[in-house]
CSV table of C-alpha atoms in Angstrom, one decimal:
chain,number,residue,atom,x,y,z
X,23,MET,CA,0.0,0.0,0.0
X,24,ALA,CA,1.4,3.4,-0.9
X,25,ASP,CA,1.8,6.1,1.7
X,26,ASN,CA,-1.3,7.9,0.3
X,27,GLY,CA,-3.6,4.9,0.9
X,28,LEU,CA,-3.7,3.9,-2.7
X,29,SER,CA,-2.6,0.4,-3.7
X,30,SER,CA,0.3,0.2,-6.2
X,31,ILE,CA,-1.4,-2.7,-8.0
X,32,PRO,CA,-4.8,-2.4,-9.5
X,33,ASP,CA,-7.4,-4.3,-7.5
X,34,ALA,CA,-10.2,-6.4,-8.9
X,35,GLY,CA,-12.8,-3.9,-7.9
X,36,LEU,CA,-14.3,-2.1,-5.0
X,37,GLY,CA,-16.5,-4.8,-3.8
X,38,ASP,CA,-19.7,-3.7,-5.6
X,39,GLY,CA,-18.3,-4.8,-8.9
X,40,SER,CA,-19.1,-1.5,-10.6
X,41,ASP,CA,-15.6,-0.5,-11.5
X,42,GLY,CA,-11.9,-1.4,-11.3
X,43,GLY,CA,-11.0,0.7,-8.3
X,44,THR,CA,-8.1,3.1,-7.7
X,45,TRP,CA,-4.4,2.5,-7.9
X,46,GLU,CA,-1.1,4.3,-8.3
X,47,HIS,CA,1.5,4.0,-11.0
X,48,GLY,CA,4.6,6.1,-11.5
X,49,GLY,CA,3.4,8.6,-8.8
X,50,ARG,CA,0.0,9.1,-10.6
X,51,ALA,CA,-3.3,8.1,-9.1
X,52,LEU,CA,-5.5,6.1,-11.6
X,53,ARG,CA,-9.0,4.8,-11.4
X,54,VAL,CA,-11.6,3.0,-13.5
X,55,ARG,CA,-15.3,3.7,-13.0
X,56,VAL,CA,-18.6,3.3,-14.8
X,57,ALA,CA,-19.1,6.1,-17.3
X,58,ASP,CA,-22.4,7.9,-17.7
X,59,GLU,CA,-23.9,10.8,-19.6
X,60,ARG,CA,-21.8,13.3,-17.8
X,61,ASP,CA,-18.7,11.8,-19.4
X,62,VAL,CA,-19.9,12.0,-23.1
X,63,ALA,CA,-17.9,15.2,-24.0
X,64,ALA,CA,-14.8,14.0,-22.2
X,65,LEU,CA,-15.0,10.6,-23.9
X,66,GLY,CA,-15.4,12.2,-27.3
X,67,ARG,CA,-12.3,14.3,-26.7
X,68,LEU,CA,-10.4,11.2,-25.5
X,69,ARG,CA,-11.4,9.3,-28.5
X,70,ARG,CA,-10.2,12.1,-30.8
X,71,GLN,CA,-6.9,12.4,-28.8
X,72,TRP,CA,-6.3,8.6,-29.0
X,73,LEU,CA,-6.9,8.4,-32.7
X,74,GLU,CA,-4.7,11.4,-33.4
X,75,GLU,CA,-2.0,9.9,-31.2
X,76,ARG,CA,-2.1,6.8,-33.3
X,77,ALA,CA,-2.2,8.7,-36.6
X,78,GLY,CA,0.7,11.0,-35.5
X,79,ARG,CA,-1.2,14.0,-36.7
X,80,ALA,CA,-4.4,16.0,-36.1
X,81,VAL,CA,-7.4,14.5,-37.8
X,82,PRO,CA,-9.6,17.4,-39.1
X,83,ASP,CA,-13.3,16.7,-38.3
X,84,ALA,CA,-15.1,19.7,-37.0
X,85,SER,CA,-18.3,17.7,-36.2
X,86,PHE,CA,-16.7,14.6,-34.6
X,87,GLU,CA,-17.6,15.5,-31.0
X,88,GLU,CA,-21.2,16.1,-32.1
X,89,ALA,CA,-21.3,12.7,-34.0
X,90,PHE,CA,-19.8,11.0,-30.9
X,91,ALA,CA,-22.5,12.4,-28.7
X,92,ALA,CA,-25.2,11.3,-31.1
X,93,TRP,CA,-23.7,7.8,-31.2
X,94,TRP,CA,-23.6,7.7,-27.4
X,95,ARG,CA,-27.3,8.6,-27.2
X,96,VAL,CA,-28.2,5.7,-29.5
X,97,GLU,CA,-25.8,3.1,-28.0
X,98,GLN,CA,-26.0,3.9,-24.3
X,99,PRO,CA,-29.2,2.0,-23.5
X,100,ARG,CA,-27.7,-1.3,-24.7
X,101,ARG,CA,-24.0,-0.8,-23.7
X,102,ALA,CA,-22.1,-0.5,-20.5
X,103,PHE,CA,-19.2,2.0,-20.6
X,104,TRP,CA,-16.2,2.4,-18.3
X,105,VAL,CA,-13.6,5.2,-18.2
X,106,ALA,CA,-10.1,5.1,-16.9
X,107,GLU,CA,-8.9,8.4,-15.4
X,108,ALA,CA,-5.7,9.9,-14.0
X,109,GLY,CA,-5.7,12.6,-11.3
X,110,SER,CA,-7.3,13.1,-7.9
X,111,ASP,CA,-10.5,14.3,-6.3
X,112,ARG,CA,-8.8,17.5,-5.4
X,113,ALA,CA,-7.2,18.3,-8.8
X,114,GLY,CA,-9.7,16.6,-10.9
X,115,TRP,CA,-9.7,13.5,-13.1
X,116,THR,CA,-8.7,13.3,-16.8
X,117,PRO,CA,-9.8,10.4,-19.0
X,118,VAL,CA,-7.0,8.3,-20.3
X,119,GLY,CA,-8.9,5.2,-21.5
X,120,SER,CA,-12.3,3.7,-22.1
X,121,ILE,CA,-14.0,0.4,-23.0
X,122,ASN,CA,-17.6,-0.7,-23.5
X,123,VAL,CA,-19.6,-3.9,-23.9
X,124,LEU,CA,-22.7,-4.4,-26.0
X,125,GLU,CA,-25.2,-6.8,-24.5
X,126,THR,CA,-27.4,-9.0,-26.6
X,127,VAL,CA,-30.0,-11.4,-25.4
X,128,GLN,CA,-31.0,-14.4,-27.5
X,129,MET,CA,-34.6,-15.0,-28.3
X,130,PRO,CA,-36.2,-17.2,-25.7
X,131,ARG,CA,-37.4,-20.7,-26.8
X,132,PRO,CA,-39.7,-23.2,-25.2
X,133,GLY,CA,-37.7,-24.9,-22.4
X,134,GLY,CA,-35.1,-22.2,-22.3
X,135,ARG,CA,-34.6,-18.5,-21.9
X,136,GLY,CA,-32.4,-16.3,-24.0
X,137,ALA,CA,-28.7,-16.3,-23.0
X,138,ARG,CA,-26.9,-13.0,-22.6
X,139,THR,CA,-23.7,-12.4,-24.6
X,140,GLY,CA,-21.4,-9.4,-24.7
X,141,GLN,CA,-19.4,-7.8,-27.5
X,142,VAL,CA,-16.4,-6.0,-26.1
X,143,GLY,CA,-15.6,-2.9,-28.2
X,144,ASN,CA,-14.1,0.5,-28.5
X,145,ALA,CA,-11.2,-0.2,-26.1
X,146,PHE,CA,-8.6,2.5,-26.2
X,147,VAL,CA,-6.0,3.8,-23.8
X,148,LEU,CA,-3.6,6.7,-24.3
X,149,ALA,CA,0.0,5.4,-24.9
X,150,ALA,CA,1.4,7.0,-21.8
X,151,PHE,CA,-0.9,4.8,-19.7
X,152,ALA,CA,-0.8,1.5,-21.6
X,153,GLU,CA,1.9,0.1,-19.2
X,154,ALA,CA,0.2,1.5,-16.1
X,155,GLY,CA,-2.3,-1.4,-15.8
X,156,VAL,CA,-5.1,0.6,-17.4
X,157,PRO,CA,-5.9,-1.9,-20.2
X,158,ARG,CA,-6.0,-4.8,-17.7
X,159,VAL,CA,-8.2,-3.0,-15.2
X,160,LEU,CA,-10.6,-1.8,-17.9
X,161,LEU,CA,-10.9,-5.4,-19.2
X,162,SER,CA,-11.4,-6.7,-15.6
X,163,ALA,CA,-14.3,-4.3,-15.2
X,164,VAL,CA,-15.9,-5.7,-18.3
X,165,VAL,CA,-15.3,-9.3,-17.3
X,166,GLY,CA,-16.7,-8.7,-13.8
X,167,HIS,CA,-19.8,-7.0,-15.3
X,168,ALA,CA,-20.3,-10.0,-17.6
X,169,ARG,CA,-20.1,-12.4,-14.7
X,170,ARG,CA,-22.6,-10.4,-12.6
X,171,ARG,CA,-25.0,-10.2,-15.6
X,172,GLY,CA,-24.7,-13.9,-16.3
X,173,TYR,CA,-23.3,-13.6,-19.8
X,174,ARG,CA,-22.8,-16.9,-21.6
X,175,ARG,CA,-19.8,-15.5,-23.4
X,176,LEU,CA,-17.8,-12.4,-24.2
X,177,MET,CA,-16.6,-11.8,-27.7
X,178,LEU,CA,-14.3,-9.3,-29.4
X,179,ALA,CA,-12.5,-8.6,-32.6
X,180,PRO,CA,-9.0,-7.6,-31.5
X,181,THR,CA,-6.6,-5.6,-33.6
X,182,ALA,CA,-3.3,-7.3,-34.5
X,183,GLY,CA,-1.6,-5.3,-31.8
X,184,SER,CA,-4.1,-6.2,-29.1
X,185,ALA,CA,-4.7,-9.9,-29.8
X,186,ALA,CA,-1.9,-11.1,-27.5
X,187,PHE,CA,-3.2,-9.0,-24.6
X,188,TYR,CA,-6.7,-10.6,-24.9
X,189,ARG,CA,-5.2,-14.1,-25.2
X,190,ARG,CA,-3.3,-13.5,-22.0
X,191,ALA,CA,-6.6,-12.5,-20.4
X,192,GLY,CA,-8.1,-15.9,-21.4
X,193,PHE,CA,-9.8,-15.1,-24.7
X,194,VAL,CA,-9.4,-17.9,-27.3
X,195,PRO,CA,-10.1,-18.0,-31.1
X,196,ALA,CA,-13.8,-18.8,-31.9
X,197,GLY,CA,-12.8,-21.3,-34.5
X,198,ASP,CA,-15.2,-22.0,-37.3
X,199,SER,CA,-18.3,-21.1,-35.4
X,200,LEU,CA,-18.3,-17.4,-36.2
X,201,LEU,CA,-18.9,-16.2,-39.8
X,202,VAL,CA,-18.7,-12.6,-41.0
X,203,LEU,CA,-20.1,-11.0,-44.1
X,204,GLU,CA,-18.0,-7.8,-44.8
X,205,GLN,CA,-20.0,-5.1,-46.6
């Protein structure tokens, strides 16, 4: 435990399962929590910042934040969102990563009810925080959520750069059971 009361290793949650808790890395306090409508503008800015960081340049799109907010309004009822932040209650918290899961429920059938599944998506973490445990704690929040909601499975489509991370977390290839029609 650090002198300021924060663990130096991300914990599995705060007990209520709603988020990933608070920890310290490199002298910075970090936390993961459930995101809500108050976070939309900050998450839009974070998404732009992350994409521009990856592109190595500014990406001109004057209406992106408006489009992000519209997307959020459509998707929020069927997704759970988490945000990773750096900072403190005193100085304020700055978003540094996010993840969400889309829940689907299969149609019920006689003798059985529809199973829940989750599609993990839109996971992104600023490069400066990638080695601070942020990706792992964000994913742990999703996995905990899936367990509490009784999901039958979690699925995702990793990028080439993230596949090893997800495999280390226990995800395995789906084999021939998943087919995709690209449009």
